[in-house]
């Protein structure tokens, strides 16, 4: 017990709670992000059905296409935990593969969103068209920006792994990156259910 | 390269995570829940309030599974759970408050 306390005391990243500052910081950040997205989701739901001109969600949302992109993002979360497990056991070959595939699925999700946004603009829905357009593009746009940031972070991790600068001793860095990635996934679970699936 | 998170010092900060088999099982459950969620949209004659309730329940289950297993909150310190669940409750209250202020309801008919 005393030896454990001594070891903890020597690690500058471990605070009086016994937890790593970086991990605690990420969880606190994700808590603040919950409130950020909560405000945007609340605004969307408050404005739902109150646009005085079209197009509305039932005329424009493409459920089959978005279901595929939601599934892609969900499965990228699986690849992320497989990457973390590979880093933790020192299997860097598979860690590189899983990290790259996670980033690829994330990029595919962003691609789906770009296609969807372009399609909506062609159908006459922009940020200025109506309340639905404003709240929809702001909410999903901010989420897409978060996913893009996550893809850049994942590619950075992959690049470090490719250059041999990421090993089992750095598993916490991958874990924190994973926490962010899973967060953008759970935000999409909520957005997909509340915006796309609920009539 | 910094390597502060070594095994000896990580004892207090790093708990055991789920196994790869658990991750795969959770992913299968998530895929099934997603399929049911989407499939419910195409069930003819399903009353809207049942559909909305089903989507909210399945969405909440998916959310909880990802947070508990993929984000490891099930295995991590309760302090981290509090750091996340506290703001999550505030976010939920924000959504409900904004909807109440604007007279918008998911399950109840609008007046």
PDB file of C-alpha atoms in Angstrom:
ATOM      1  CA  UNK A   1       0.000   0.000   0.000  1.00  0.00           C
ATOM      2  CA  UNK A   2       2.820   2.399   0.959  1.00  0.00           C
ATOM      3  CA  UNK A   3       4.761   1.396  -2.155  1.00  0.00           C
ATOM      4  CA  UNK A   4       1.695   2.059  -4.290  1.00  0.00           C
ATOM      5  CA  UNK A   5       1.280   5.522  -2.752  1.00  0.00           C
ATOM      6  CA  UNK A   6       4.959   6.219  -3.341  1.00  0.00           C
ATOM      7  CA  UNK A   7       4.655   5.204  -6.994  1.00  0.00           C
ATOM      8  CA  UNK A   8       1.584   7.403  -7.426  1.00  0.00           C
ATOM      9  CA  UNK A   9       3.301  10.321  -5.705  1.00  0.00           C
ATOM     10  CA  UNK A  10       6.184  10.141  -8.186  1.00  0.00           C
ATOM     11  CA  UNK A  11       3.970  10.322 -11.250  1.00  0.00           C
ATOM     12  CA  UNK A  12       3.211  13.991 -11.968  1.00  0.00           C
ATOM     13  CA  UNK A  13       0.105  13.020 -13.935  1.00  0.00           C
ATOM     14  CA  UNK A  14      -1.581  11.298 -10.986  1.00  0.00           C
ATOM     15  CA  UNK A  15      -3.379  13.666  -8.629  1.00  0.00           C
ATOM     16  CA  UNK A  16      -4.733  13.308  -5.105  1.00  0.00           C
ATOM     17  CA  UNK A  17      -7.780  11.468  -6.493  1.00  0.00           C
ATOM     18  CA  UNK A  18      -5.523   8.687  -7.736  1.00  0.00           C
ATOM     19  CA  UNK A  19      -6.687   9.378 -11.287  1.00  0.00           C
ATOM     20  CA  UNK A  20      -4.690  10.610 -14.243  1.00  0.00           C
ATOM     21  CA  UNK A  21      -5.167  14.359 -14.808  1.00  0.00           C
ATOM     22  CA  UNK A  22      -5.335  13.915 -18.582  1.00  0.00           C
ATOM     23  CA  UNK A  23      -8.133  11.371 -18.377  1.00  0.00           C
ATOM     24  CA  UNK A  24     -10.058  13.424 -15.824  1.00  0.00           C
ATOM     25  CA  UNK A  25      -9.604  16.496 -18.013  1.00  0.00           C
ATOM     26  CA  UNK A  26     -11.028  14.660 -21.014  1.00  0.00           C
ATOM     27  CA  UNK A  27     -14.065  13.464 -19.039  1.00  0.00           C
ATOM     28  CA  UNK A  28     -14.673  17.024 -17.754  1.00  0.00           C
ATOM     29  CA  UNK A  29     -14.401  18.290 -21.344  1.00  0.00           C
ATOM     30  CA  UNK A  30     -16.877  15.634 -22.538  1.00  0.00           C
ATOM     31  CA  UNK A  31     -19.247  16.700 -19.747  1.00  0.00           C
ATOM     32  CA  UNK A  32     -19.127  20.278 -21.050  1.00  0.00           C
ATOM     33  CA  UNK A  33     -19.688  18.973 -24.576  1.00  0.00           C
ATOM     34  CA  UNK A  34     -22.852  17.208 -23.359  1.00  0.00           C
ATOM     35  CA  UNK A  35     -24.265  20.587 -22.350  1.00  0.00           C
ATOM     36  CA  UNK A  36     -23.155  22.158 -25.643  1.00  0.00           C
ATOM     37  CA  UNK A  37     -24.909  19.525 -27.745  1.00  0.00           C
ATOM     38  CA  UNK A  38     -27.840  19.470 -25.293  1.00  0.00           C
ATOM     39  CA  UNK A  39     -28.487  23.140 -26.094  1.00  0.00           C
ATOM     40  CA  UNK A  40     -28.343  22.531 -29.843  1.00  0.00           C
ATOM     41  CA  UNK A  41     -30.599  19.438 -29.648  1.00  0.00           C
ATOM     42  CA  UNK A  42     -33.051  21.320 -27.408  1.00  0.00           C
ATOM     43  CA  UNK A  43     -33.165  24.180 -29.900  1.00  0.00           C
ATOM     44  CA  UNK A  44     -33.819  21.790 -32.787  1.00  0.00           C
ATOM     45  CA  UNK A  45     -36.649  20.063 -30.911  1.00  0.00           C
ATOM     46  CA  UNK A  46     -38.142  23.390 -29.790  1.00  0.00           C
ATOM     47  CA  UNK A  47     -38.284  24.598 -33.408  1.00  0.00           C
ATOM     48  CA  UNK A  48     -39.484  21.240 -34.767  1.00  0.00           C
ATOM     49  CA  UNK A  49     -42.624  21.641 -36.868  1.00  0.00           C
ATOM     50  CA  UNK A  50     -42.645  25.429 -36.494  1.00  0.00           C
ATOM     51  CA  UNK A  51     -41.164  26.412 -39.862  1.00  0.00           C
ATOM     52  CA  UNK A  52     -43.584  28.582 -41.827  1.00  0.00           C
ATOM     53  CA  UNK A  53     -42.118  27.510 -45.167  1.00  0.00           C
ATOM     54  CA  UNK A  54     -40.681  24.286 -46.606  1.00  0.00           C
ATOM     55  CA  UNK A  55     -38.902  22.049 -47.155  1.00  0.00           C
ATOM     56  CA  UNK A  56     -39.490  20.199 -43.889  1.00  0.00           C
ATOM     57  CA  UNK A  57     -37.756  17.148 -42.420  1.00  0.00           C
ATOM     58  CA  UNK A  58     -40.334  14.629 -43.683  1.00  0.00           C
ATOM     59  CA  UNK A  59     -39.832  15.880 -47.257  1.00  0.00           C
ATOM     60  CA  UNK A  60     -36.064  15.912 -47.268  1.00  0.00           C
ATOM     61  CA  UNK A  61     -34.436  13.511 -44.779  1.00  0.00           C
ATOM     62  CA  UNK A  62     -33.059  10.341 -46.343  1.00  0.00           C
ATOM     63  CA  UNK A  63     -33.448   7.682 -43.630  1.00  0.00           C
ATOM     64  CA  UNK A  64     -31.816   4.728 -45.507  1.00  0.00           C
ATOM     65  CA  UNK A  65     -28.701   6.762 -46.373  1.00  0.00           C
ATOM     66  CA  UNK A  66     -28.340   8.160 -42.854  1.00  0.00           C
ATOM     67  CA  UNK A  67     -28.908   4.691 -41.369  1.00  0.00           C
ATOM     68  CA  UNK A  68     -25.857   3.478 -43.286  1.00  0.00           C
ATOM     69  CA  UNK A  69     -23.733   6.412 -42.098  1.00  0.00           C
ATOM     70  CA  UNK A  70     -24.949   5.905 -38.492  1.00  0.00           C
ATOM     71  CA  UNK A  71     -23.964   2.233 -38.716  1.00  0.00           C
ATOM     72  CA  UNK A  72     -20.549   3.204 -40.134  1.00  0.00           C
ATOM     73  CA  UNK A  73     -19.891   5.533 -37.176  1.00  0.00           C
ATOM     74  CA  UNK A  74     -21.134   2.913 -34.695  1.00  0.00           C
ATOM     75  CA  UNK A  75     -18.771   0.288 -36.105  1.00  0.00           C
ATOM     76  CA  UNK A  76     -15.878   2.762 -36.040  1.00  0.00           C
ATOM     77  CA  UNK A  77     -16.327   2.779 -32.259  1.00  0.00           C
ATOM     78  CA  UNK A  78     -15.733  -0.990 -32.253  1.00  0.00           C
ATOM     79  CA  UNK A  79     -12.553  -0.551 -34.301  1.00  0.00           C
ATOM     80  CA  UNK A  80     -11.409   2.141 -31.862  1.00  0.00           C
ATOM     81  CA  UNK A  81     -11.627  -0.191 -28.849  1.00  0.00           C
ATOM     82  CA  UNK A  82      -9.883  -2.913 -30.863  1.00  0.00           C
ATOM     83  CA  UNK A  83      -7.085  -0.399 -31.564  1.00  0.00           C
ATOM     84  CA  UNK A  84      -6.827   0.418 -27.857  1.00  0.00           C
ATOM     85  CA  UNK A  85      -6.757  -3.281 -26.917  1.00  0.00           C
ATOM     86  CA  UNK A  86      -4.002  -3.877 -29.499  1.00  0.00           C
ATOM     87  CA  UNK A  87      -1.904  -0.970 -28.144  1.00  0.00           C
ATOM     88  CA  UNK A  88      -2.358  -2.198 -24.565  1.00  0.00           C
ATOM     89  CA  UNK A  89      -1.077  -5.675 -25.415  1.00  0.00           C
ATOM     90  CA  UNK A  90       1.784  -4.219 -27.502  1.00  0.00           C
ATOM     91  CA  UNK A  91       0.492  -5.545 -30.837  1.00  0.00           C
ATOM     92  CA  UNK A  92       1.431  -2.439 -32.829  1.00  0.00           C
ATOM     93  CA  UNK A  93       0.821  -4.063 -36.216  1.00  0.00           C
ATOM     94  CA  UNK A  94      -2.889  -4.470 -35.518  1.00  0.00           C
ATOM     95  CA  UNK A  95      -2.996  -1.167 -33.604  1.00  0.00           C
ATOM     96  CA  UNK A  96      -1.928   0.645 -36.794  1.00  0.00           C
ATOM     97  CA  UNK A  97      -4.518  -1.232 -38.864  1.00  0.00           C
ATOM     98  CA  UNK A  98      -7.395  -0.559 -36.447  1.00  0.00           C
ATOM     99  CA  UNK A  99      -6.430   3.106 -35.987  1.00  0.00           C
ATOM    100  CA  UNK A 100      -6.299   3.657 -39.739  1.00  0.00           C
ATOM    101  CA  UNK A 101      -9.602   1.846 -40.343  1.00  0.00           C
ATOM    102  CA  UNK A 102     -11.281   3.857 -37.548  1.00  0.00           C
ATOM    103  CA  UNK A 103     -10.112   7.088 -39.199  1.00  0.00           C
ATOM    104  CA  UNK A 104     -11.288   5.771 -42.575  1.00  0.00           C
ATOM    105  CA  UNK A 105     -14.791   5.012 -41.285  1.00  0.00           C
ATOM    106  CA  UNK A 106     -14.858   8.462 -39.647  1.00  0.00           C
ATOM    107  CA  UNK A 107     -13.862  10.060 -42.953  1.00  0.00           C
ATOM    108  CA  UNK A 108     -16.593   8.014 -44.688  1.00  0.00           C
ATOM    109  CA  UNK A 109     -19.141   9.393 -42.210  1.00  0.00           C
ATOM    110  CA  UNK A 110     -17.992  12.954 -42.975  1.00  0.00           C
ATOM    111  CA  UNK A 111     -18.295  12.106 -46.690  1.00  0.00           C
ATOM    112  CA  UNK A 112     -21.899  10.935 -46.178  1.00  0.00           C
ATOM    113  CA  UNK A 113     -22.640  14.189 -44.356  1.00  0.00           C
ATOM    114  CA  UNK A 114     -21.077  16.333 -47.114  1.00  0.00           C
ATOM    115  CA  UNK A 115     -23.191  14.477 -49.683  1.00  0.00           C
ATOM    116  CA  UNK A 116     -26.324  14.953 -47.565  1.00  0.00           C
ATOM    117  CA  UNK A 117     -25.687  18.684 -47.063  1.00  0.00           C
ATOM    118  CA  UNK A 118     -25.011  19.215 -50.785  1.00  0.00           C
ATOM    119  CA  UNK A 119     -28.169  17.295 -51.682  1.00  0.00           C
ATOM    120  CA  UNK A 120     -30.256  19.391 -49.258  1.00  0.00           C
ATOM    121  CA  UNK A 121     -28.891  22.650 -50.688  1.00  0.00           C
ATOM    122  CA  UNK A 122     -29.846  21.452 -54.168  1.00  0.00           C
ATOM    123  CA  UNK A 123     -33.355  20.726 -52.860  1.00  0.00           C
ATOM    124  CA  UNK A 124     -33.597  24.308 -51.584  1.00  0.00           C
ATOM    125  CA  UNK A 125     -32.774  23.859 -47.885  1.00  0.00           C
ATOM    126  CA  UNK A 126     -30.028  26.159 -46.616  1.00  0.00           C
ATOM    127  CA  UNK A 127     -29.080  27.678 -43.272  1.00  0.00           C
ATOM    128  CA  UNK A 128     -31.342  30.666 -44.023  1.00  0.00           C
ATOM    129  CA  UNK A 129     -34.365  28.884 -45.546  1.00  0.00           C
ATOM    130  CA  UNK A 130     -36.402  28.217 -42.399  1.00  0.00           C
ATOM    131  CA  UNK A 131     -36.189  27.257 -38.714  1.00  0.00           C
ATOM    132  CA  UNK A 132     -35.652  23.608 -39.640  1.00  0.00           C
ATOM    133  CA  UNK A 133     -32.731  24.469 -41.949  1.00  0.00           C
ATOM    134  CA  UNK A 134     -31.067  26.728 -39.359  1.00  0.00           C
ATOM    135  CA  UNK A 135     -31.337  24.334 -36.426  1.00  0.00           C
ATOM    136  CA  UNK A 136     -30.577  21.218 -38.514  1.00  0.00           C
ATOM    137  CA  UNK A 137     -27.433  22.549 -40.203  1.00  0.00           C
ATOM    138  CA  UNK A 138     -26.056  24.098 -36.985  1.00  0.00           C
ATOM    139  CA  UNK A 139     -26.563  20.888 -34.972  1.00  0.00           C
ATOM    140  CA  UNK A 140     -25.356  18.364 -37.545  1.00  0.00           C
ATOM    141  CA  UNK A 141     -22.656  20.755 -38.805  1.00  0.00           C
ATOM    142  CA  UNK A 142     -21.132  21.096 -35.339  1.00  0.00           C
ATOM    143  CA  UNK A 143     -21.253  17.322 -34.957  1.00  0.00           C
ATOM    144  CA  UNK A 144     -19.572  16.879 -38.354  1.00  0.00           C
ATOM    145  CA  UNK A 145     -16.852  19.339 -37.296  1.00  0.00           C
ATOM    146  CA  UNK A 146     -16.264  17.270 -34.156  1.00  0.00           C
ATOM    147  CA  UNK A 147     -15.998  14.085 -36.250  1.00  0.00           C
ATOM    148  CA  UNK A 148     -13.527  15.819 -38.576  1.00  0.00           C
ATOM    149  CA  UNK A 149     -11.418  16.827 -35.556  1.00  0.00           C
ATOM    150  CA  UNK A 150     -11.562  13.220 -34.354  1.00  0.00           C
ATOM    151  CA  UNK A 151     -10.407  11.901 -37.742  1.00  0.00           C
ATOM    152  CA  UNK A 152      -7.405  14.292 -37.653  1.00  0.00           C
ATOM    153  CA  UNK A 153      -6.598  13.125 -34.093  1.00  0.00           C
ATOM    154  CA  UNK A 154      -6.847   9.449 -35.127  1.00  0.00           C
ATOM    155  CA  UNK A 155      -4.620   9.997 -38.149  1.00  0.00           C
ATOM    156  CA  UNK A 156      -2.082  11.716 -35.869  1.00  0.00           C
ATOM    157  CA  UNK A 157      -2.092   8.642 -33.616  1.00  0.00           C
ATOM    158  CA  UNK A 158      -1.730   6.385 -36.647  1.00  0.00           C
ATOM    159  CA  UNK A 159       1.164   8.488 -37.954  1.00  0.00           C
ATOM    160  CA  UNK A 160       2.931   8.299 -34.568  1.00  0.00           C
ATOM    161  CA  UNK A 161       2.428   4.510 -34.580  1.00  0.00           C
ATOM    162  CA  UNK A 162       3.783   4.274 -38.130  1.00  0.00           C
ATOM    163  CA  UNK A 163       6.923   6.144 -37.072  1.00  0.00           C
ATOM    164  CA  UNK A 164       7.402   3.897 -34.052  1.00  0.00           C
ATOM    165  CA  UNK A 165       6.608   6.670 -31.578  1.00  0.00           C
ATOM    166  CA  UNK A 166       3.538   5.033 -30.088  1.00  0.00           C
ATOM    167  CA  UNK A 167       3.825   1.987 -27.885  1.00  0.00           C
ATOM    168  CA  UNK A 168       2.087   0.188 -25.027  1.00  0.00           C
ATOM    169  CA  UNK A 169       3.443   2.820 -22.606  1.00  0.00           C
ATOM    170  CA  UNK A 170       1.336   5.384 -24.488  1.00  0.00           C
ATOM    171  CA  UNK A 171      -1.936   3.472 -24.236  1.00  0.00           C
ATOM    172  CA  UNK A 172      -3.498   6.284 -22.198  1.00  0.00           C
ATOM    173  CA  UNK A 173      -3.065   8.665 -25.142  1.00  0.00           C
ATOM    174  CA  UNK A 174      -4.953   6.236 -27.379  1.00  0.00           C
ATOM    175  CA  UNK A 175      -7.571   5.734 -24.659  1.00  0.00           C
ATOM    176  CA  UNK A 176      -8.183   9.500 -24.380  1.00  0.00           C
ATOM    177  CA  UNK A 177      -8.422   9.791 -28.164  1.00  0.00           C
ATOM    178  CA  UNK A 178     -10.886   6.890 -28.023  1.00  0.00           C
ATOM    179  CA  UNK A 179     -12.980   8.603 -25.348  1.00  0.00           C
ATOM    180  CA  UNK A 180     -13.409  11.588 -27.684  1.00  0.00           C
ATOM    181  CA  UNK A 181     -14.217   9.308 -30.609  1.00  0.00           C
ATOM    182  CA  UNK A 182     -16.850   7.342 -28.673  1.00  0.00           C
ATOM    183  CA  UNK A 183     -18.360  10.629 -27.526  1.00  0.00           C
ATOM    184  CA  UNK A 184     -18.978  11.805 -31.098  1.00  0.00           C
ATOM    185  CA  UNK A 185     -20.541   8.391 -31.681  1.00  0.00           C
ATOM    186  CA  UNK A 186     -22.972   8.671 -28.744  1.00  0.00           C
ATOM    187  CA  UNK A 187     -23.902  12.211 -29.788  1.00  0.00           C
ATOM    188  CA  UNK A 188     -24.817  10.805 -33.200  1.00  0.00           C
ATOM    189  CA  UNK A 189     -26.860   8.030 -31.553  1.00  0.00           C
ATOM    190  CA  UNK A 190     -28.968  10.779 -29.941  1.00  0.00           C
ATOM    191  CA  UNK A 191     -29.132  12.975 -33.066  1.00  0.00           C
ATOM    192  CA  UNK A 192     -30.032  10.004 -35.275  1.00  0.00           C
ATOM    193  CA  UNK A 193     -32.841   8.913 -32.943  1.00  0.00           C
ATOM    194  CA  UNK A 194     -34.329  12.339 -32.231  1.00  0.00           C
ATOM    195  CA  UNK A 195     -33.960  13.987 -35.631  1.00  0.00           C
ATOM    196  CA  UNK A 196     -34.037  11.235 -38.209  1.00  0.00           C
ATOM    197  CA  UNK A 197     -36.087   8.433 -36.670  1.00  0.00           C
ATOM    198  CA  UNK A 198     -38.762  10.213 -34.639  1.00  0.00           C
ATOM    199  CA  UNK A 199     -41.467  11.307 -37.059  1.00  0.00           C
TER     200      UNK A 199
ATOM    201  CA  UNK B   1       8.589  10.104 -26.233  1.00  0.00           C
ATOM    202  CA  UNK B   2       6.926  10.600 -22.894  1.00  0.00           C
ATOM    203  CA  UNK B   3       6.050   7.365 -21.220  1.00  0.00           C
ATOM    204  CA  UNK B   4       4.611   8.382 -17.901  1.00  0.00           C
ATOM    205  CA  UNK B   5       1.756   5.896 -17.990  1.00  0.00           C
ATOM    206  CA  UNK B   6       3.874   2.887 -17.218  1.00  0.00           C
ATOM    207  CA  UNK B   7       2.452  -0.115 -15.470  1.00  0.00           C
ATOM    208  CA  UNK B   8       3.824   0.530 -11.951  1.00  0.00           C
ATOM    209  CA  UNK B   9       2.634   4.114 -11.707  1.00  0.00           C
ATOM    210  CA  UNK B  10      -0.613   3.404 -13.418  1.00  0.00           C
ATOM    211  CA  UNK B  11      -1.868   1.091 -10.728  1.00  0.00           C
ATOM    212  CA  UNK B  12      -4.168   3.640  -9.156  1.00  0.00           C
ATOM    213  CA  UNK B  13      -5.187   5.294 -12.401  1.00  0.00           C
ATOM    214  CA  UNK B  14      -5.736   2.412 -14.749  1.00  0.00           C
ATOM    215  CA  UNK B  15      -8.325  -0.283 -14.197  1.00  0.00           C
ATOM    216  CA  UNK B  16      -8.838  -3.475 -16.186  1.00  0.00           C
ATOM    217  CA  UNK B  17     -10.951  -2.967 -19.287  1.00  0.00           C
ATOM    218  CA  UNK B  18     -13.304  -5.349 -21.033  1.00  0.00           C
ATOM    219  CA  UNK B  19     -11.938  -8.156 -23.196  1.00  0.00           C
ATOM    220  CA  UNK B  20     -12.010  -8.124 -26.989  1.00  0.00           C
ATOM    221  CA  UNK B  21     -14.793 -10.738 -26.878  1.00  0.00           C
ATOM    222  CA  UNK B  22     -16.894  -8.381 -24.738  1.00  0.00           C
ATOM    223  CA  UNK B  23     -16.288  -5.548 -27.233  1.00  0.00           C
ATOM    224  CA  UNK B  24     -17.443  -7.795 -30.085  1.00  0.00           C
ATOM    225  CA  UNK B  25     -20.555  -8.910 -28.187  1.00  0.00           C
ATOM    226  CA  UNK B  26     -21.432  -5.284 -27.391  1.00  0.00           C
ATOM    227  CA  UNK B  27     -20.963  -4.343 -31.070  1.00  0.00           C
ATOM    228  CA  UNK B  28     -23.339  -7.130 -32.133  1.00  0.00           C
ATOM    229  CA  UNK B  29     -25.956  -5.932 -29.622  1.00  0.00           C
ATOM    230  CA  UNK B  30     -25.515  -2.333 -30.871  1.00  0.00           C
ATOM    231  CA  UNK B  31     -26.014  -3.467 -34.475  1.00  0.00           C
ATOM    232  CA  UNK B  32     -29.163  -5.433 -33.527  1.00  0.00           C
ATOM    233  CA  UNK B  33     -30.599  -2.483 -31.576  1.00  0.00           C
ATOM    234  CA  UNK B  34     -29.919  -0.167 -34.536  1.00  0.00           C
ATOM    235  CA  UNK B  35     -31.620  -2.602 -36.911  1.00  0.00           C
ATOM    236  CA  UNK B  36     -34.690  -2.811 -34.638  1.00  0.00           C
ATOM    237  CA  UNK B  37     -34.782   0.992 -34.310  1.00  0.00           C
ATOM    238  CA  UNK B  38     -34.775   1.480 -38.077  1.00  0.00           C
ATOM    239  CA  UNK B  39     -37.047  -1.504 -38.729  1.00  0.00           C
ATOM    240  CA  UNK B  40     -39.684  -0.086 -36.367  1.00  0.00           C
ATOM    241  CA  UNK B  41     -40.124   2.829 -38.793  1.00  0.00           C
ATOM    242  CA  UNK B  42     -41.376   0.441 -41.456  1.00  0.00           C
ATOM    243  CA  UNK B  43     -43.846  -1.506 -39.292  1.00  0.00           C
ATOM    244  CA  UNK B  44     -47.270  -0.687 -40.727  1.00  0.00           C
ATOM    245  CA  UNK B  45     -49.872   0.635 -38.313  1.00  0.00           C
ATOM    246  CA  UNK B  46     -47.495   1.170 -35.377  1.00  0.00           C
ATOM    247  CA  UNK B  47     -48.940   4.048 -33.304  1.00  0.00           C
ATOM    248  CA  UNK B  48     -46.592   7.098 -33.223  1.00  0.00           C
ATOM    249  CA  UNK B  49     -46.373   7.183 -29.423  1.00  0.00           C
ATOM    250  CA  UNK B  50     -45.256   3.523 -29.347  1.00  0.00           C
ATOM    251  CA  UNK B  51     -42.707   4.222 -32.100  1.00  0.00           C
ATOM    252  CA  UNK B  52     -41.299   7.270 -30.275  1.00  0.00           C
ATOM    253  CA  UNK B  53     -41.098   5.325 -26.994  1.00  0.00           C
ATOM    254  CA  UNK B  54     -39.306   2.405 -28.705  1.00  0.00           C
ATOM    255  CA  UNK B  55     -36.797   4.717 -30.428  1.00  0.00           C
ATOM    256  CA  UNK B  56     -36.028   6.550 -27.177  1.00  0.00           C
ATOM    257  CA  UNK B  57     -35.598   3.279 -25.224  1.00  0.00           C
ATOM    258  CA  UNK B  58     -33.341   1.667 -27.848  1.00  0.00           C
ATOM    259  CA  UNK B  59     -31.355   4.903 -28.309  1.00  0.00           C
ATOM    260  CA  UNK B  60     -30.812   5.125 -24.542  1.00  0.00           C
ATOM    261  CA  UNK B  61     -29.675   1.480 -24.434  1.00  0.00           C
ATOM    262  CA  UNK B  62     -27.153   2.077 -27.245  1.00  0.00           C
ATOM    263  CA  UNK B  63     -25.894   5.216 -25.514  1.00  0.00           C
ATOM    264  CA  UNK B  64     -25.465   3.364 -22.200  1.00  0.00           C
ATOM    265  CA  UNK B  65     -23.679   0.394 -23.818  1.00  0.00           C
ATOM    266  CA  UNK B  66     -21.117   2.603 -25.588  1.00  0.00           C
ATOM    267  CA  UNK B  67     -20.462   4.673 -22.449  1.00  0.00           C
ATOM    268  CA  UNK B  68     -20.257   1.642 -20.124  1.00  0.00           C
ATOM    269  CA  UNK B  69     -18.153  -0.708 -22.263  1.00  0.00           C
ATOM    270  CA  UNK B  70     -16.409   1.198 -25.069  1.00  0.00           C
ATOM    271  CA  UNK B  71     -15.678   4.239 -22.868  1.00  0.00           C
ATOM    272  CA  UNK B  72     -14.944   1.899 -19.920  1.00  0.00           C
ATOM    273  CA  UNK B  73     -17.002   3.813 -17.358  1.00  0.00           C
ATOM    274  CA  UNK B  74     -18.212   0.445 -16.018  1.00  0.00           C
ATOM    275  CA  UNK B  75     -14.621  -0.378 -15.060  1.00  0.00           C
ATOM    276  CA  UNK B  76     -13.318   3.098 -14.180  1.00  0.00           C
ATOM    277  CA  UNK B  77     -13.549   5.287 -11.096  1.00  0.00           C
ATOM    278  CA  UNK B  78     -16.951   6.500  -9.906  1.00  0.00           C
ATOM    279  CA  UNK B  79     -15.512  10.021  -9.969  1.00  0.00           C
ATOM    280  CA  UNK B  80     -15.240   9.840 -13.763  1.00  0.00           C
ATOM    281  CA  UNK B  81     -18.844   8.619 -13.927  1.00  0.00           C
ATOM    282  CA  UNK B  82     -19.905  11.636 -11.837  1.00  0.00           C
ATOM    283  CA  UNK B  83     -17.881  13.976 -14.088  1.00  0.00           C
ATOM    284  CA  UNK B  84     -19.853  12.762 -17.090  1.00  0.00           C
ATOM    285  CA  UNK B  85     -23.292  11.872 -15.749  1.00  0.00           C
ATOM    286  CA  UNK B  86     -23.670  15.178 -13.837  1.00  0.00           C
ATOM    287  CA  UNK B  87     -23.368  17.375 -16.949  1.00  0.00           C
ATOM    288  CA  UNK B  88     -25.388  14.804 -18.914  1.00  0.00           C
ATOM    289  CA  UNK B  89     -28.290  15.289 -16.480  1.00  0.00           C
ATOM    290  CA  UNK B  90     -27.932  19.073 -16.840  1.00  0.00           C
ATOM    291  CA  UNK B  91     -27.970  18.671 -20.636  1.00  0.00           C
ATOM    292  CA  UNK B  92     -31.157  16.579 -20.418  1.00  0.00           C
ATOM    293  CA  UNK B  93     -32.774  19.236 -18.215  1.00  0.00           C
ATOM    294  CA  UNK B  94     -31.674  21.933 -20.712  1.00  0.00           C
ATOM    295  CA  UNK B  95     -33.406  20.030 -23.539  1.00  0.00           C
ATOM    296  CA  UNK B  96     -36.603  19.528 -21.506  1.00  0.00           C
ATOM    297  CA  UNK B  97     -36.585  23.156 -20.312  1.00  0.00           C
ATOM    298  CA  UNK B  98     -36.150  24.586 -23.815  1.00  0.00           C
ATOM    299  CA  UNK B  99     -38.901  22.319 -25.153  1.00  0.00           C
ATOM    300  CA  UNK B 100     -41.245  23.288 -22.309  1.00  0.00           C
ATOM    301  CA  UNK B 101     -40.529  26.993 -22.848  1.00  0.00           C
ATOM    302  CA  UNK B 102     -41.319  26.693 -26.552  1.00  0.00           C
ATOM    303  CA  UNK B 103     -44.318  24.394 -26.022  1.00  0.00           C
ATOM    304  CA  UNK B 104     -42.807  21.485 -27.935  1.00  0.00           C
ATOM    305  CA  UNK B 105     -43.356  17.897 -26.851  1.00  0.00           C
ATOM    306  CA  UNK B 106     -42.217  14.623 -28.309  1.00  0.00           C
ATOM    307  CA  UNK B 107     -44.931  12.391 -26.922  1.00  0.00           C
ATOM    308  CA  UNK B 108     -47.811  14.722 -26.129  1.00  0.00           C
ATOM    309  CA  UNK B 109     -49.902  16.452 -28.791  1.00  0.00           C
ATOM    310  CA  UNK B 110     -49.164  20.123 -29.334  1.00  0.00           C
ATOM    311  CA  UNK B 111     -51.763  22.659 -28.190  1.00  0.00           C
TER     312      UNK B 111
END
